[in-house]
Coordinates of C-alpha atoms in Angstrom, one line a residue:
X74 CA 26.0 6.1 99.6
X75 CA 28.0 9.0 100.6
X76 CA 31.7 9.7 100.2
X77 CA 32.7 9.0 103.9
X78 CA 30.3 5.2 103.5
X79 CA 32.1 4.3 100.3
X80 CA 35.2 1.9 100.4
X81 CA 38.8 3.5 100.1
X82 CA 40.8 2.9 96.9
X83 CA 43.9 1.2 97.2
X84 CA 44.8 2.8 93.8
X85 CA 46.9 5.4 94.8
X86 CA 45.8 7.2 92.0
X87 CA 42.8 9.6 93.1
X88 CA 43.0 12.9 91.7
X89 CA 45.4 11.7 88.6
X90 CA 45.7 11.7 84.8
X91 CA 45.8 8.1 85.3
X92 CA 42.7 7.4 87.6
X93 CA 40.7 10.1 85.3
X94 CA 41.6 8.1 82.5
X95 CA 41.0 4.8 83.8
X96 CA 37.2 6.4 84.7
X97 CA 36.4 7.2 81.2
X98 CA 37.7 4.0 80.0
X99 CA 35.2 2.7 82.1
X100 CA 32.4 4.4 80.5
X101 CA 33.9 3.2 77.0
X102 CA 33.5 -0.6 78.7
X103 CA 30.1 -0.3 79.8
X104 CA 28.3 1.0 77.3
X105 CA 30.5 -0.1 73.8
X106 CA 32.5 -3.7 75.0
X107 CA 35.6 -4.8 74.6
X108 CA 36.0 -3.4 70.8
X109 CA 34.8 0.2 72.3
X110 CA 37.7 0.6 74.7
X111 CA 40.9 1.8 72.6
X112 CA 43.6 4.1 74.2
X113 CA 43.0 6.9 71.4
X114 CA 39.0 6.8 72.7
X115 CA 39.7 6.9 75.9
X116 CA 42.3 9.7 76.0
X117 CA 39.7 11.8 74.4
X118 CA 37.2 11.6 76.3
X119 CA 39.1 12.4 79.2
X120 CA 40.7 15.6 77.2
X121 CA 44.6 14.4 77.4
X122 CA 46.5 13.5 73.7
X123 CA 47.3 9.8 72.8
X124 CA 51.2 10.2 73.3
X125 CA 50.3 11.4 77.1
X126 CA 47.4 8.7 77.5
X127 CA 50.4 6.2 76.4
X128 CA 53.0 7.2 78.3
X129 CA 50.5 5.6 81.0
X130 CA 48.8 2.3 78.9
X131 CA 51.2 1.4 76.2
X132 CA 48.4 -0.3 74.6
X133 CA 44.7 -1.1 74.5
X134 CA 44.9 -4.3 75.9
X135 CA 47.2 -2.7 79.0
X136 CA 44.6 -0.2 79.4
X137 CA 42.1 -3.3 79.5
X138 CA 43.7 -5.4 82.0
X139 CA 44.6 -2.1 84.1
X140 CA 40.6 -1.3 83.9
X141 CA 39.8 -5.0 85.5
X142 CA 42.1 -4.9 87.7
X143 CA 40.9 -1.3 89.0
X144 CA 36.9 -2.8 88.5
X145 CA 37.4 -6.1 90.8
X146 CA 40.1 -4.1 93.3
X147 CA 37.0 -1.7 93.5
X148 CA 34.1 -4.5 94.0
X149 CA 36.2 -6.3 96.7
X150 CA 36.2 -3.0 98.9
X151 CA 32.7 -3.3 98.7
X152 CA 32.9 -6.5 99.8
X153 CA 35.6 -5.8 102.2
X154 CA 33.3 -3.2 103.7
X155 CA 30.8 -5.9 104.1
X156 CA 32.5 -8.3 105.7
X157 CA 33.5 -6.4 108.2
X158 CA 30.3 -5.9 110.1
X159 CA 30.1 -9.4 110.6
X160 CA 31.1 -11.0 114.0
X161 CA 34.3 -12.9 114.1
X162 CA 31.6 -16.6 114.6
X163 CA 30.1 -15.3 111.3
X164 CA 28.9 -18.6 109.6
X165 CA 29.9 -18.8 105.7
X166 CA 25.7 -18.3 104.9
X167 CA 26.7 -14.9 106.5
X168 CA 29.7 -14.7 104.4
X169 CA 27.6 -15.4 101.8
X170 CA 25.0 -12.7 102.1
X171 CA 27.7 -10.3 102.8
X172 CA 29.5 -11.2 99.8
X173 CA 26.2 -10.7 97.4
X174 CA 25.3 -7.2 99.6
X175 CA 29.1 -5.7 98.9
X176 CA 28.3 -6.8 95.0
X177 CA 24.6 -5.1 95.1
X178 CA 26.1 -1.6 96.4
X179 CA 28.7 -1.7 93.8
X180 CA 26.6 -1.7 91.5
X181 CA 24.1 0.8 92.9
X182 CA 27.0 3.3 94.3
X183 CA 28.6 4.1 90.5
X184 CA 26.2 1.5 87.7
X185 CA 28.6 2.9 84.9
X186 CA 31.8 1.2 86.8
X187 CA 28.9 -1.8 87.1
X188 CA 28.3 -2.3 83.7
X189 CA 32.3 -2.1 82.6
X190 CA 32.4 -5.0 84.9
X191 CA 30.3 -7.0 83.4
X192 CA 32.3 -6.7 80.0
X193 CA 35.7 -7.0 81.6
X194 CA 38.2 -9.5 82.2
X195 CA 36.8 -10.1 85.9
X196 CA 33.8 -11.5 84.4
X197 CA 35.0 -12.9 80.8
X198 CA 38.5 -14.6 81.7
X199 CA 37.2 -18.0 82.4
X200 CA 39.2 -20.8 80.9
X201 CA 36.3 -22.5 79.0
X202 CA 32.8 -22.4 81.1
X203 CA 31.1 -24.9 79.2
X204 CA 34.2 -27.2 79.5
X205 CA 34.5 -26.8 83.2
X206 CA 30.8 -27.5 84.4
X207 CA 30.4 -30.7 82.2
X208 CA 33.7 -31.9 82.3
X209 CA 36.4 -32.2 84.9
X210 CA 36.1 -28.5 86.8
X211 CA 39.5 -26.5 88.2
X212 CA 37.8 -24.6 91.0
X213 CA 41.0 -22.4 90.5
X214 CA 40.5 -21.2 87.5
X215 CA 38.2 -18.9 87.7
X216 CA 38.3 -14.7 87.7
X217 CA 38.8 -13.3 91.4
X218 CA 35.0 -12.4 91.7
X219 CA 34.0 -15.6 90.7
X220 CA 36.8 -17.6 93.0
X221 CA 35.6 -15.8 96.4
X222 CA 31.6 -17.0 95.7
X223 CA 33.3 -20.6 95.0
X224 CA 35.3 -20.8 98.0
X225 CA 32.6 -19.7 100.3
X226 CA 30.5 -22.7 98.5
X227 CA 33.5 -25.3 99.4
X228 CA 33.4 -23.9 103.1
X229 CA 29.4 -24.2 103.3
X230 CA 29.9 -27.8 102.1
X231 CA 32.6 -28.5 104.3
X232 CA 30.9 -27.0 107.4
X233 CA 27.7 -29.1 106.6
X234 CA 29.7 -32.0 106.3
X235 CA 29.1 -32.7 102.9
X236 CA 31.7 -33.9 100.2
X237 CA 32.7 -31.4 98.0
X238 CA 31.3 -32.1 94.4
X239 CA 33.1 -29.4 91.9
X240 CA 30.5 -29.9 88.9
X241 CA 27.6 -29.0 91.7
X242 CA 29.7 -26.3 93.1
X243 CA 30.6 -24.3 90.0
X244 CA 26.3 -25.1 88.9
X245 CA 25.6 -23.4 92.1
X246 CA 27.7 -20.9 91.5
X247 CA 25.9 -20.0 88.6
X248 CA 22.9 -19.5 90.7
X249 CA 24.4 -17.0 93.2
X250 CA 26.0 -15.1 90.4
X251 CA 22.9 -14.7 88.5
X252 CA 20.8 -13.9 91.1
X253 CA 22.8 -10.9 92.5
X254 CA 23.9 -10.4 89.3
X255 CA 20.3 -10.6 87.9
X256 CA 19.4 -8.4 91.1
X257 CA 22.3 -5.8 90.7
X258 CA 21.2 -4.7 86.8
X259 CA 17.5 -4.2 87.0
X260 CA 18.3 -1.8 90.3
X261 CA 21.1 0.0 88.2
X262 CA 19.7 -0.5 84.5
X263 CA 16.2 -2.0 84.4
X264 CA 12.9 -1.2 85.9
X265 CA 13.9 -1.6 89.5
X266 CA 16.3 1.6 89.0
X267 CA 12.7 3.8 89.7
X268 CA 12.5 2.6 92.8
X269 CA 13.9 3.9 96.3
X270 CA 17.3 3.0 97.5
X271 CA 15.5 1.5 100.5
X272 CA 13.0 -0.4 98.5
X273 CA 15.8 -1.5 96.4
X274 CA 17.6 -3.3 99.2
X275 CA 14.7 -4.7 100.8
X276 CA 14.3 -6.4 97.6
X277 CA 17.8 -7.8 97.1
X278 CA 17.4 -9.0 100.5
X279 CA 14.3 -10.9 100.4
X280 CA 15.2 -12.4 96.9
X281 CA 18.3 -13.4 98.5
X282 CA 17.0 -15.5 101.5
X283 CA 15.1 -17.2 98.4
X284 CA 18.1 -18.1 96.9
X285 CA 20.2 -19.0 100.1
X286 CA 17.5 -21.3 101.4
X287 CA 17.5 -23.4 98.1
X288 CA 21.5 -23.7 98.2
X289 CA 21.4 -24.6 101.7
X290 CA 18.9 -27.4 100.7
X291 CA 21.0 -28.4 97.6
X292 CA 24.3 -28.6 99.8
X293 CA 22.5 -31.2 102.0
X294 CA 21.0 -33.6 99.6
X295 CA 24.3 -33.4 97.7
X296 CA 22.3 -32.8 94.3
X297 CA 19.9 -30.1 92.6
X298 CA 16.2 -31.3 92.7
X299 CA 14.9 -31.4 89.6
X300 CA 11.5 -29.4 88.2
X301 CA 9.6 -29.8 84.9
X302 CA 10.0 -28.9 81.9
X303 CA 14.2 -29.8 82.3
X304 CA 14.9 -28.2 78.9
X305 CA 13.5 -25.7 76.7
X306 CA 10.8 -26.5 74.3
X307 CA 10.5 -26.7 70.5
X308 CA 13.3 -25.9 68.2
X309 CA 15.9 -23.2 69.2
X310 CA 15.7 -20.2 67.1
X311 CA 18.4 -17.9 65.1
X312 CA 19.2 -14.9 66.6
X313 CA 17.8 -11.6 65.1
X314 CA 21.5 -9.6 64.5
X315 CA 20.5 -7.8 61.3
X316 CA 21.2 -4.2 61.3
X317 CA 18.4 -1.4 61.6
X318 CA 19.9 0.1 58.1
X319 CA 20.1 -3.7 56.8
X320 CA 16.4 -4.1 57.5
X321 CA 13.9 -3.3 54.5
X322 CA 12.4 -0.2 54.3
X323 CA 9.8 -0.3 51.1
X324 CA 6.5 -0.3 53.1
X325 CA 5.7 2.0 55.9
X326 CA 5.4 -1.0 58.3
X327 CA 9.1 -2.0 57.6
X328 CA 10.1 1.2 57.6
X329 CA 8.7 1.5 61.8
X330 CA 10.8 -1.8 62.2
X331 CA 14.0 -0.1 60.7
X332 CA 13.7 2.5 63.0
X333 CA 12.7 0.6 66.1
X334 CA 15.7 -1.5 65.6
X335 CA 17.7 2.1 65.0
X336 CA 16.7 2.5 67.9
X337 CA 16.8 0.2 69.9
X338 CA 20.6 0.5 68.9
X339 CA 21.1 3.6 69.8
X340 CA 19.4 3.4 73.4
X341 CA 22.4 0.8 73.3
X342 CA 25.3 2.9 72.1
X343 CA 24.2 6.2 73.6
X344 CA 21.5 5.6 77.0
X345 CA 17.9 6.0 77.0
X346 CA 18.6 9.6 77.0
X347 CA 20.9 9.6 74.6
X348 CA 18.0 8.2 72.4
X349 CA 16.1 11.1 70.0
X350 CA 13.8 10.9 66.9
X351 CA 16.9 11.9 64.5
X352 CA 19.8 10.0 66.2
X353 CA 17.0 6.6 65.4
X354 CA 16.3 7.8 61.9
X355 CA 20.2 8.6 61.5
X356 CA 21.2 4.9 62.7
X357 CA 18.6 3.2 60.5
X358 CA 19.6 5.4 57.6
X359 CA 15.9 6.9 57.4
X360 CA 15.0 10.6 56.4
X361 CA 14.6 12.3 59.6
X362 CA 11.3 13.8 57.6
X363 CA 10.3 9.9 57.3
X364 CA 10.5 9.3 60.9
X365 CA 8.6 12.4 61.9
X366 CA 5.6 11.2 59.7
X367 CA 5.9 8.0 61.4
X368 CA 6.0 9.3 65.2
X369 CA 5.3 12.5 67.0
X370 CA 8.6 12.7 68.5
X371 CA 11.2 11.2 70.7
X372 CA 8.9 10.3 73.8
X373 CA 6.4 8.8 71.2
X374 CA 9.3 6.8 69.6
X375 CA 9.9 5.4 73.2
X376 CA 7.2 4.8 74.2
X377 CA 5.9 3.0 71.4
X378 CA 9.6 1.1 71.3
X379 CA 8.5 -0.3 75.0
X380 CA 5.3 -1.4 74.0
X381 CA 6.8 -3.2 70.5
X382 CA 9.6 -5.0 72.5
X383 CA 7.6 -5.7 75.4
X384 CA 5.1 -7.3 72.9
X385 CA 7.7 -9.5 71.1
X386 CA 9.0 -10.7 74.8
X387 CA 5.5 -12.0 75.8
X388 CA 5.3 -14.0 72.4
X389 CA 8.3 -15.7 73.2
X390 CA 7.1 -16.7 77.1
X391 CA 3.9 -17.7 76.0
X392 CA 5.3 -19.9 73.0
X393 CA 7.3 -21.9 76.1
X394 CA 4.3 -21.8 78.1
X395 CA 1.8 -23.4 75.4
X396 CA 4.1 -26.3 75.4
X397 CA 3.1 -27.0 79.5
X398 CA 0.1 -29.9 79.1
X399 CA -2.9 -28.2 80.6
X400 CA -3.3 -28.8 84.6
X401 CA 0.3 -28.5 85.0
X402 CA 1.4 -27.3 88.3
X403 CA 2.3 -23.4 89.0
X404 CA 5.8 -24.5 89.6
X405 CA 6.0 -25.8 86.0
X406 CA 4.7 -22.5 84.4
X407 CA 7.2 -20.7 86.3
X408 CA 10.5 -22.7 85.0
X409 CA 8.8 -22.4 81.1
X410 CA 8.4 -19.0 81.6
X411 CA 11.6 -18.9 82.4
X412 CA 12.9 -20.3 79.5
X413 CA 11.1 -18.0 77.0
X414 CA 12.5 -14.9 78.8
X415 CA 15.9 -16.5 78.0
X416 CA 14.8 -17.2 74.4
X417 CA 14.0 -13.9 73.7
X418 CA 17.0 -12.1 75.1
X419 CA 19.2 -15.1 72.7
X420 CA 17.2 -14.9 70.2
X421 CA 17.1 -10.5 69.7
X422 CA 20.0 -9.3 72.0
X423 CA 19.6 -5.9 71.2
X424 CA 15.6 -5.9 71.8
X425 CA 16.5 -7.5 74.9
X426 CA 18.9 -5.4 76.0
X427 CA 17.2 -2.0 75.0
X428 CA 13.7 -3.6 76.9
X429 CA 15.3 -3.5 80.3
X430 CA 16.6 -0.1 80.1
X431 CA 13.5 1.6 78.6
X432 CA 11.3 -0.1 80.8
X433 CA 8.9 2.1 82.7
X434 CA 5.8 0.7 84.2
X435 CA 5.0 -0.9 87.5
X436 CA 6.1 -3.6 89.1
X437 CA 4.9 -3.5 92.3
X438 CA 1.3 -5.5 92.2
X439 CA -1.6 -3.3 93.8
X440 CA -2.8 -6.6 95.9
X441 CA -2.3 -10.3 95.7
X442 CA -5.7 -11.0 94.7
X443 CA -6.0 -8.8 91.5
X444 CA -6.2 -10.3 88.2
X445 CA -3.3 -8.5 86.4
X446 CA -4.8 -10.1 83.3
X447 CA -3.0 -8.4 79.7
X448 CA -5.4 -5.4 80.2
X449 CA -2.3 -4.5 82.3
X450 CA -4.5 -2.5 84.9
X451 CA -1.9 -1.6 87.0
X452 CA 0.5 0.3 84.2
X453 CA 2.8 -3.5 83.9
X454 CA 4.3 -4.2 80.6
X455 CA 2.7 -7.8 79.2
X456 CA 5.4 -9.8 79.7
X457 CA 5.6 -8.2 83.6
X458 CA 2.2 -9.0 84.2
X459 CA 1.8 -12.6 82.8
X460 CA 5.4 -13.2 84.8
X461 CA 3.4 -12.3 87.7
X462 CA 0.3 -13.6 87.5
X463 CA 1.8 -17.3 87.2
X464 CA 3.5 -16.7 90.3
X465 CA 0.8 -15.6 92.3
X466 CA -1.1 -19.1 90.8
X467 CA 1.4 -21.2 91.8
X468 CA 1.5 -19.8 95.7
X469 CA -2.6 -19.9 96.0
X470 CA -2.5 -23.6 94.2
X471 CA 0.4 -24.7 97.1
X472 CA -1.3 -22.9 99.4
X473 CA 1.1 -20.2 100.5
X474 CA 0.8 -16.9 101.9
X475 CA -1.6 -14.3 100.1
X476 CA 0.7 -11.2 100.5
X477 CA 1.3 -8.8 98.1
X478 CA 4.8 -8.4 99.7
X479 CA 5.3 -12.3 99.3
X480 CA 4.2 -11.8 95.7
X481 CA 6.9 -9.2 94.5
X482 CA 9.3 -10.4 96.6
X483 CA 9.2 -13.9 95.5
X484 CA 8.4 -12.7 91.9
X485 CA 11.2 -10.3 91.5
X486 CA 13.6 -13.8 92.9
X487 CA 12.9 -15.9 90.1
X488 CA 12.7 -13.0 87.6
X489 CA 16.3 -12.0 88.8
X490 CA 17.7 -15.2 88.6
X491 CA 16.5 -15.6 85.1
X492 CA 17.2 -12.2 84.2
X493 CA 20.6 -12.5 85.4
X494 CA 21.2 -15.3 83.2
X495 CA 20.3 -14.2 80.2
X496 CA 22.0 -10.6 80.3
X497 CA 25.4 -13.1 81.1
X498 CA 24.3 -14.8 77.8
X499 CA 23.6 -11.2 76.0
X500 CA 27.1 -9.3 77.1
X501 CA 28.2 -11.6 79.7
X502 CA 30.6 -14.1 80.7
X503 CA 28.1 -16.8 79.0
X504 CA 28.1 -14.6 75.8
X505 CA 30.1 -17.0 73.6
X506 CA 28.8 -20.3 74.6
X507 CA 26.3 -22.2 72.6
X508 CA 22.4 -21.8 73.0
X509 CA 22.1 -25.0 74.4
X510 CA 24.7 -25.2 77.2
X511 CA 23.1 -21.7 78.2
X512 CA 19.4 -23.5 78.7
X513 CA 20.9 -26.7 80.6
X514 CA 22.5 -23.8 83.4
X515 CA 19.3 -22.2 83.4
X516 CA 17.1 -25.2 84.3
X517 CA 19.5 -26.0 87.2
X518 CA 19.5 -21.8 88.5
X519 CA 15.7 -21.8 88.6
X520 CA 15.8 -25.5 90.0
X521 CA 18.0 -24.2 92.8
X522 CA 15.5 -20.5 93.2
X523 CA 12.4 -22.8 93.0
X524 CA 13.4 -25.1 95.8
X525 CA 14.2 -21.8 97.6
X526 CA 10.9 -20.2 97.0
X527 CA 9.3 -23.5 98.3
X528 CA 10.9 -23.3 101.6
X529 CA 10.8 -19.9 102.2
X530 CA 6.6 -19.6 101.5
X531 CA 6.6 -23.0 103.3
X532 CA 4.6 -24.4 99.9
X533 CA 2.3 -27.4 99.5
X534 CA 4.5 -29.6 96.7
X535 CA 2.4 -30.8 93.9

């Protein structure tokens, strides 16, 4: 998007000390949280002294609220800008799509100001989500982002003549922002950043008309139609939040783990390319000699960090798949898969997090026919492959369309939807709520994309 296509600031501020300060506190959100943006940090990034940075945010949690507000004032121009194309007899499912496009080119047009917004107040000043959904919801009380997809959700209702039922509406919110959501951070941070802008659009949009057509369905019968399995299997685990220079380090085996969890870390901290041989041995509190004898330099390191991660993901997806009883429609592998991809990212954070921005293979399947298979012929990661390859079994076993367009597209909806989920639970708004509350709104978002994928492929139910 060039300058003249992007949306006008109401700021009043381009070109100042404030606006060039507000930008690198952005870049202290995204990448260190809430904790990382201090008024001292960010007035040296941008090159200005404290006294001069506070003259303009008297404090950190002024420059915080200031860097929100500037964030959501920023995505509703995007939205703004989307809304109006439409014509003036636009029906809310327009709305709708508009409102999820304006949020996808946010995110692509500056992915730094993206991921501040995922750690700001716009996404994290909900009153209690937990409480809300199971309890007795205040459709009002929500962060401005939030609020708009809600409202467009009463209107929907309301135009199909349905009563408004706030515990389904806020659920289904939770669909529509995970899926964009979900969407928005592979094209800006995961694997679907290598592709074209082009590709990366036609992709939102066909994962989107997935997700539309099961709310449109849910809307009517007034209730989310359940699949199997409705909850995770087997016991939850503890999260993985020991340090990399906590970890053991006596054997040369533990000493690779310290220094794939160092980093991992710093992948985290600092980018992908921010991520060298010393900087991992310096974070895991290894001899840079010691990491040398372990790997032949930094693109070994990553590479072989992809590989380990991508490895520990797939143990996790298969552990919820061996609990589906054998014969077990393709639908029901899907939603277990599901739930181990949310497992992992709960159960290691960081792994998860530093997977989806190291990730480098294909994901575009060379036909529909093609046993991906873990031999991963087509350069996919494990976890990739087997995602894919349960999804192509449950369209031939209902019968659908053998494309290998239908295939990604479909694949990359439910993957989204999941994936959107679980980086909410990793550094999201879902971030402090308990494991279990996390699962019960996953089984309803892929209830919601599965009914979707049904009606779009026009599938045989089993």
């Amino acid at each position: 998007m060039n300058a003249e296509q992007r949306p006008a600031s109401t700021t009043g501020l381009t070109g100042s000390v404030e606006l060039h300060l507000l930008d690198q506190a952005t870049r202290l959100l995204g990448r260190g949280g809430r904790d990382a943006l201090t008024v001292p940090a960010a007035a040296d990034l941008a090159g200005i002294t404290v006294d001069e940075a506070k003259t303009l945010f008297s404090s950190d949690e002024d420059l915080y609220s200031e860097v929100s507000a500037f964030l959501d004032e920023r995505l509703r121009g995007f939205v703004d800008q989307e809304l109006t194309k439409l014509p003036a007899d636009a029906s809310v499912t327009q709305k709708l799509r508009a409102n999820a496009t304006g949020y996808f080119n946010q995110a692509l047009d500056n992915p730094t100001y993206f991921a501040a917004y995922s750690r700001s107040k716009v996404a994290h000043q909900f009153p209690s989500f937990e409480a809300q959904v199971d309890n007795a919801p205040d459709l009002g009380a929500f962060p401005p982002a939030t609020t708009r997809i809600i409202q467009l959700l009463v209107e929907l209702t309301e135009e199909m003549g349905m009563p408004v039922d706030k515990a389904l509406i806020l659920r289904e919110t939770m669909a529509v922002l995970s899926e964009i959501h979900g969407l928005a951070h592979l094209a800006t941070f995961g694997i679907m950043r290598h592709l074209s802008p082009t590709a990366k659009r036609q992709t939102f949009q066909a994962a989107l008309q997935t997700l539309l057509s099961g709310l449109v369905d849910t809307i009517k019968e007034g209730h989310i139609l359940a699949f199997e399995p409705e909850h995770i299997k087997g016991e939850l685990l503890e999260p993985f939040t020991t340090k990399a220079k906590d970890m053991p380090r006596d054997t040369r085996d533990e000493a690779r783990e310290a220094l794939f969890r160092g980093a991992a870390e710093v992948v985290i901290a600092r980018s992908v390319d921010g991520m060298t041989l010393e900087a991992a041995a310096e974070q895991a509190d290894l001899p840079v000699s010691t990491a040398r004898q372990l790997f032949d330099g930094d693109a070994a390191l990553l590479r072989e960090l992809e590989v380990h991660l991508d490895e520990a993901n797939t143990q996790t997806i298969l552990r919820q798949s061996s609990f589906v009883s054998e014969g077990s429609p393709g639908l029901t592998y899907i939603k277990a898969t599901g739930f181990g991809y949310l497992q992992y990212a709960l159960t290691d954070p960081v792994g998860f997090v530093a997977l989806i921005e190291i990730a480098s293979r294909s994901i575009v399947p060379v036909s529909f026919d093609d046993e991906g298979g873990t031999a991963q012929p087509f350069d996919m990661g494990k976890a990739f492959t087997f995602l894919m390859n349960i999804v192509r079994d449950a369209i031939s076993q209902s019968d659908g369309p053998r494309s290998t367009w239908v295939l990604y597209t479909q694949m990359m909806a439910l993957w989204a939807s999941i994936h959107g989920v679980s980086q909410l639970a990793t550094i999201g708004v879902l971030t402090y709520d308990n494991q279990d509350f996390c699962y019960r709104i996953t089984s309803r978002v892929m209830d919601i994309l599965l009914r979707g994928m049904i009606n779009v492929l026009e599938l045989r139910p089993q």
